[in-house]
Each structure stands twice: as C-alpha cells, then as structure tokens.
Amino acid sequence: MAHAPCPFLLMDNNQPLSHSDPRRQLRMARSMCWHCQSEVTGEYFCERCVKVQPVSKDTDYFTCLGFPRRLALDPKQLEAKFYELSRTFHPDFYQTKSTNEQTISLSNAAVLNTAYRTLRDPIQRAEYLLALETGSVKDIRTSPPADLFEEILELQDTLEEYRASDRGSDQGHRLRATLQTEQEALERRKGEMESQLRRLFADWDKLQDTGEATSQARAERDRILKQMRALLSHRTYVNNIVNDLAATIA
Amino acid sequence: MARIVGIDLGTTNSLVAYMNEGQPCIVPDRNGRTMVPSVVALTDNGLIVGDSAKKYLTRNPERTVYSVKRFMGRGLSDVQSELAYFPYSLTETGGVIRIRLGQKSYSPPQISAMILKELKLRAEAYLSESITKAVITVPAYFNDSQRQATKDAGLIAGLEVLRIINEPTAASLAYGLQKNTQGTIAVYDFGGGTLDISILKLKDGIFEVLATNGDTHLGGDDVDRVLVDLFIAEIREREGIDISGYPDHMQAVRLEAERAKIRLSDELKTEIAIELPEDKGRFTRELTRDQLESLATSVIERTLTPCRMAIKDAGLTPKDIDEVVLVGGSTRMPLVRQRVEALFGKPPHCHLNPDEVVALGAAVQADILSGGTTDMLLLDVTPLSLGIETMGGVMSSLIRRNTTIPASAKEMFTTYVDGQTGVDIHILQGERELVKDNRSLARFRLKVPPLPAGVPRIEVTFLIDANGILNVTATDMRTAQSQSIEVKPSYGLSDTEVERMIEDSFKFAAEDIGARKLIEARLDAESLIKATDRSLAEAGHLVGPEEADAIRAALSQLSTVKDGTDPHAIRARMVELEQAAKHLNTVMLDDSLKKGLQGKKISEVS
C-alpha cells in the first residue's frame, strides 16, 4: 500500500495523510537512487544507472497515475496510463534483474494496481479524494436523513416478516411485492443521490480549475467536501440495504 | 538466460512446451506423442511414469496413482466424498494427504514431481540441453495452498519455478498470439478434474483479466463417475456381482467409461464391454449419446454457475463478450459446446487444440520472463478473497477476489493486555462471512515487545505476488524493525519437509537412473539376442562350426546375465557377443549383396 499508516487509527490504515499533516512536507525532500546514490531526476528510473526506483510511500494515487486531483477522469486515459505503467513496473519484466530491482518492481506494481482500482470507480475515487482532503470518511458516520431512517425501520420489519413467512403463501407473495416496490424506490433514491454527487464532482473540478485561494473559495471548498461526505455516506447506506433486499428476495 | 520451458501439469495428461523462433511448440517423445499421461506406477523395477505407467492402472491398481492433481494442497477431509473411487490408499499427516505405494508414502507434490521430472527429461532429450527453469500452469481457481503445493512439486523435481500461471490465461496468451484479437474474451476451461472461467480484455498486447471463477473439483472425471455408477448398478442388477469390490475391474470400468464418453463426442452410439470378475463373462450394453447427455447434464449445468458469476464480477453481460474460447479435453463433448453457446449467445471458438493450448501459452509466458517476448503482458487476478480472522469467528477481507496481482494490503496490530508478547494471526481465503466456511491458509504468531496494552504497533503486509501466492512481512512501527514470520501452512508441506523431499529426490534420482539403465540394457540385450539368433539360422552354414559354437556360447552367457540386475554386466556381455558375431554378420552381408547383384549389369549397380 502506498501510504504510511496513520498511528491514530487501528484497523483502518490505508488512508493517506491529510493536507494539514506536517509529515506531508517531509516527502518533498529529493530522493536518492538506492543503487548509485545519485539524485533521482527521472520519473521512475535513475537516469544515471537506469535502475527502477521505488514509488514513494506517500505518493497519492492521483500523482501515481499522473492525473490532477479531479473527480471527472476519462476512463480511457486512465486505462492507457495504467497499461503504460504496468509495462514499466510489472515483475514479468524484472525476472532477469537483481533481487533488489525485483522487490521494487513487485511493490511498485502492487501500488499501481491499488491506485488504478481506486481511481477507476467514481465512488471510490471520490471517497479517496475526500480522505486525501479531509481525512478518513470511513470512521465518520453521519446518520441517515430522518425520513429515510423511518422508511428503513419499516422496511426492516417487512423483511423480518418475509423471512419468517411461507414464501409460497398469499402473505409471502404480498410481502415480496411490497419489498420489490421498496427496492425500486430505494434504487431511484440511490440514482438521485448519484446525480447529486455528479453535480458536486463537477463543482469540485471547476473550483480546482480556477485555483483561487480567496476566503470565498475556501468556504466553497468546505461546502462541497461536506456535502460530498454526507451524500457518499447516505449512498453507501442505501446501497447496502438495496443489496440486502436483492439477496433476500432473489 | 537459460531456457525456460512451459509446463501444463494436468489432471489426466501433462505436456511441456518451448519457444522456437517466436512460436510455441510442444516437445514430443520419440514416437511423436505430445502428452504424458499423469500416471505414476510402482512396479518391481521401481517407479515409472506416463504411458508405460498407464498400463498398470488395471494390472496393479493399488500401486498406480492417477488424478493426483485433485489432492494437491488438500487435506483428507476435503476429498472424503470421492475416496471410494480411488483404488490406492490415502492417509493424512500434518494436513497433507499421503499416498501409500508399497513400503513408502508420498505426498501429492512428490508424485507430481515425478511427472515433472519425466517432462524435464523429455525436454532435455529433445532440446539437447539441461532444463532447470520452468513456468507451470495451475487452474485459475486454485487457492494459495494448491499453488504452493505445485511450486513445491517443481522444487522436488529439480526445477526452479519462475512463475505459476493460470491455465485459462495461459490459453489466452497462445490464442492472442495466434489470432491477434482485440476485445473481450471468455476462456471456458473444462479439464479432467477442474473447471475455470476467465473473462479477459485484450488490448494492444495487454491481457487484462477482469474476473475469474471456477471449481477445482469439477471435471471430465465427474462425467466418468456418473457412467461408472450406472454400470456398477446395472452389473449388480443383471449379473448379481458387486464389481466395486474388485479394484482392478473398477479401473477397467472407469477406463471404459472414459473411452465411451470420448467416442460419443464423434458418434451417436457405442458398445460398452466390461470383463466381469471370477470368469463370469462380460457385461455389454449399448450407450447412446442421448443417454450420456441426460446423465451428464447435472455435471455440465454446474459449470455454468461459475461462468455467470465471472461475467457479473467483470461488470458485463454475456452479450458484451466478443469471443468464447474453449480449452480442456472435456470441451470436446457436444453438450458442453451447446450449453456454452446457449449461455453466451454465440458459437464458441474451438479451432485450437484444447489439449495443447495451455502448455503453448505457458511457453509464451516463459518467453516473456526470459525477455524474448516484450510486447505481451498478462495482468492476472487473485481468484479468492484473502482475509484474517477477527473477533467472533468472522473473516475480515483484506484483498478482494478479482483484484489485479501483485496486490498488497497492510494491517496494524496491537495488544489488548499489558505485557502481551504475541498476537496470533489466522489467514483465510474465501468468500463467506464466517471463518469456518472459508479455507484456512496459515497461522502465525507476531512477536510483540512486552509493553502496556495498545502501545505496540506492528504493521503486517500481506502481498499476493504475480504467482498468486501470499507473502507476509511484519514491521514494528516503533522501532522500524522488520521481523521474520514463520508461517505454518494449514494444508501444506513445511519448508523443512520440502527440503527433505528435494534431498530424497536427488538420492533416489541415482536409483531411478539405475533402474532406467537396467531396463534399457535388458531391452537392448533382448533385441541383440533375437537378431543374432536370426543370423545364425540364416547364415550359420557360412562360418565354421567352431565359430558358430563360440557365438552360441556368447549368446547363452548374455541370456543368463540379462536376467540379473547389473546393467554393466549386460552391456559387457553384449560387446562380447557382438565381437563373436562380427565375422558372421560380415559374411552374411556379403552373401546377401552377392545374391542381390546376381543378374545385374555393372551399370545398374553403380
């Protein structure tokens, strides 16, 4: 994994350092080639001895794949970059090299694979960006909106009833139909949340593109991140329930 | 770099391939056969492998091992349901199955190593060079223990296993090389003992696996068993004999079932004939393709569930698949082709030789590793989720299934009690919630300095390498010291055991070579005796009686020594006989030339 684990968290250490973390400054230091000790100026290889260099432990996934921190990424470009870097780092191409180079290639390829997997999926990408900008999303649980919560409580009762019922009976059929309607409603709701998210993603990218550092821009940034966090959390909540529903009535 | 060969270590047959000027080729034996039956037999002359061992399946079933791949990386309880089908005796020691052959017990990797050695010798003879490095294929759905067992087998056979590669992806390399396809393909690999399905995206020389699924205990063997069960029931009913009590006859039934299944891929009906024990005559019946298919349907239906799951995991629907490629001997069954075609909605591609394509692909991968092929790259995935046991017997997933490998995950561990000096970690593989429903891979104990609870910080890195094999390392975050971890595999040989087996294998290699030399010397002596007898009969009158007596004396001496156990003595007597018969052979040759020339003009001869 690319990142130094955060010592304040246990069991959830795949999170990158936040902007404000002082350790973030440290990685700006120039790195030295592990082999010939000269300063590494090339991107992935030492220009002097042509040895592959380890990807820094603190390189974020956007940097790793050479993309700016934006939420709209062209999947084709992302894939092309992933393939290009796979050709650079994959252990298959280091079989005839030294053990040291093989170890670096293995760990670089593992980082690259994680980076691509994370950025490829728009939701995971947003969660990751949020983590980069503000710290972990996973351990901050926002409660679901009140109306949704009521609905879910009722749904849980129906689910219990359905599980206990005879599936073939009239009651079973009736409950199943109710659950199906619920599932469709929740999927619509999830869809709405996702279009809201996409609007926020666009807002984020626009704000980044302007590159303003005014207090107004900062307030806008905080608003987007806060809303994004809430929406991502609600969406995960709804998504889990939809999956559970689908599995029960399948 | 020394040559790397590609090996398909199959349930039923195994093959070895190499790269020749950019094209993968199978190494044939002296008779042009490409497949080595994956059978090992213990005979009076020692262990034999391949075609010659196959003859012992019915002759000496208790001492003839086949389908050993089914036991790789498994415990006895995993295979309980099929034990009755195997005539050889299986036990378990330390989580590893042991196979009894005569006075000794062998682990599945040791038996597999004998097959690998046979392939190694075949390649060495054919290529006239020493072979020490190989890429070996495994079913994509093999778990960590099964992969490790395969690697161990390579080591025991004296091979450095540079890569364990998945069979369907190997096939895709051979296929891609031949067809230069771009797009999404599904490889349906149905072999003797295993089923794999892999969905790949082929683009600009990159072979990216999107998803894999399968069943490591589902293959053509299972179709054979349905037939075997039918024949047993019919023989019991019609003849009043329980043939399952006769291991040698059971093997004959199994082989007849397999042959009938194969014939019914081309024919619509076939005759079954089985010799009954205790001179009760023969059991015969006609079997039609329809009958076979109605019996095999349930087995073949079971192959479709993994296919649907793989398509779903790839985020696709069947119509997104551009081409379906068939691999494995069992895909020759017309019913398999029909069901696959119905699932994907398009006729599958079956122009490749389903028996050879995996070995050919392994040779391509070997060429990539040695730097020969540089434009192709395989990005494979791990077939099963990897996790650790957490409180309450629940598995916490660290690396999800279908994650591109190499893949890594880190986890931080601490203590719950003051002064605690160790943390036990249990590694699992599988898709279920509860620990007990998943596969236990290994356990290890993290060493922790005695500190107040919660103070130690040990970071453990789980890395799945390009072979799909797990490596574990740990670092104490307070001291930045890394610690070595002794992982105890749940279903595998320990490192010391593997080392001992490698030593044994070298020790017995001398004996094996001795046995081989003796067999070869005997065969050569027999043909020399036959030839000399013939010469004496034809041309004995052309040499003096003393000379003829001398030849006869040398003949009888060779005959005596031939049944001994010393190949050098046999060779020495052969030289003596050749010397004694040298004049006879010359005279005979002259005589036949003279006869041949009679009545011919000089111009016709020259």
PDB file of C-alpha atoms in Angstrom, chain B residues 188 190 195 218-219 222-223 292-293 295-307 330 333-340:
ATOM      1  CA  TYR B 188     -14.016 -21.685 -20.636  1.00  0.00           C
ATOM      2  CA  PHE B 190     -13.067 -27.671 -18.579  1.00  0.00           C
ATOM      3  CA  LEU B 195     -13.245 -26.033 -14.263  1.00  0.00           C
ATOM      4  CA  LEU B 218     -15.346 -30.432 -11.260  1.00  0.00           C
ATOM      5  CA  GLY B 219     -14.154 -32.032 -14.478  1.00  0.00           C
ATOM      6  CA  ASP B 222     -17.108 -36.398 -12.725  1.00  0.00           C
ATOM      7  CA  VAL B 223     -18.801 -37.296 -16.020  1.00  0.00           C
ATOM      8  CA  LEU B 292     -24.753 -39.958 -21.848  1.00  0.00           C
ATOM      9  CA  GLU B 293     -26.001 -36.399 -22.150  1.00  0.00           C
ATOM     10  CA  LEU B 295     -26.677 -38.409 -17.298  1.00  0.00           C
ATOM     11  CA  ALA B 296     -24.033 -35.685 -17.670  1.00  0.00           C
ATOM     12  CA  THR B 297     -26.426 -32.729 -17.728  1.00  0.00           C
ATOM     13  CA  SER B 298     -26.226 -32.073 -13.992  1.00  0.00           C
ATOM     14  CA  VAL B 299     -22.404 -32.022 -14.094  1.00  0.00           C
ATOM     15  CA  ILE B 300     -22.357 -29.663 -17.072  1.00  0.00           C
ATOM     16  CA  GLU B 301     -25.021 -27.388 -15.575  1.00  0.00           C
ATOM     17  CA  ARG B 302     -22.752 -26.997 -12.546  1.00  0.00           C
ATOM     18  CA  THR B 303     -20.105 -25.436 -14.807  1.00  0.00           C
ATOM     19  CA  LEU B 304     -22.451 -22.608 -15.807  1.00  0.00           C
ATOM     20  CA  THR B 305     -22.871 -21.053 -12.354  1.00  0.00           C
ATOM     21  CA  PRO B 306     -19.187 -20.017 -12.130  1.00  0.00           C
ATOM     22  CA  CYS B 307     -19.500 -18.604 -15.670  1.00  0.00           C
ATOM     23  CA  SER B 330     -13.838 -32.092 -21.763  1.00  0.00           C
ATOM     24  CA  MET B 333     -18.327 -33.029 -25.596  1.00  0.00           C
ATOM     25  CA  PRO B 334     -21.043 -31.655 -27.912  1.00  0.00           C
ATOM     26  CA  LEU B 335     -23.325 -30.984 -24.924  1.00  0.00           C
ATOM     27  CA  VAL B 336     -20.674 -28.750 -23.335  1.00  0.00           C
ATOM     28  CA  ARG B 337     -20.397 -26.743 -26.545  1.00  0.00           C
ATOM     29  CA  GLN B 338     -24.179 -26.404 -26.781  1.00  0.00           C
ATOM     30  CA  ARG B 339     -24.555 -25.207 -23.190  1.00  0.00           C
ATOM     31  CA  VAL B 340     -21.688 -22.717 -23.514  1.00  0.00           C
TER      32      VAL B 340
END
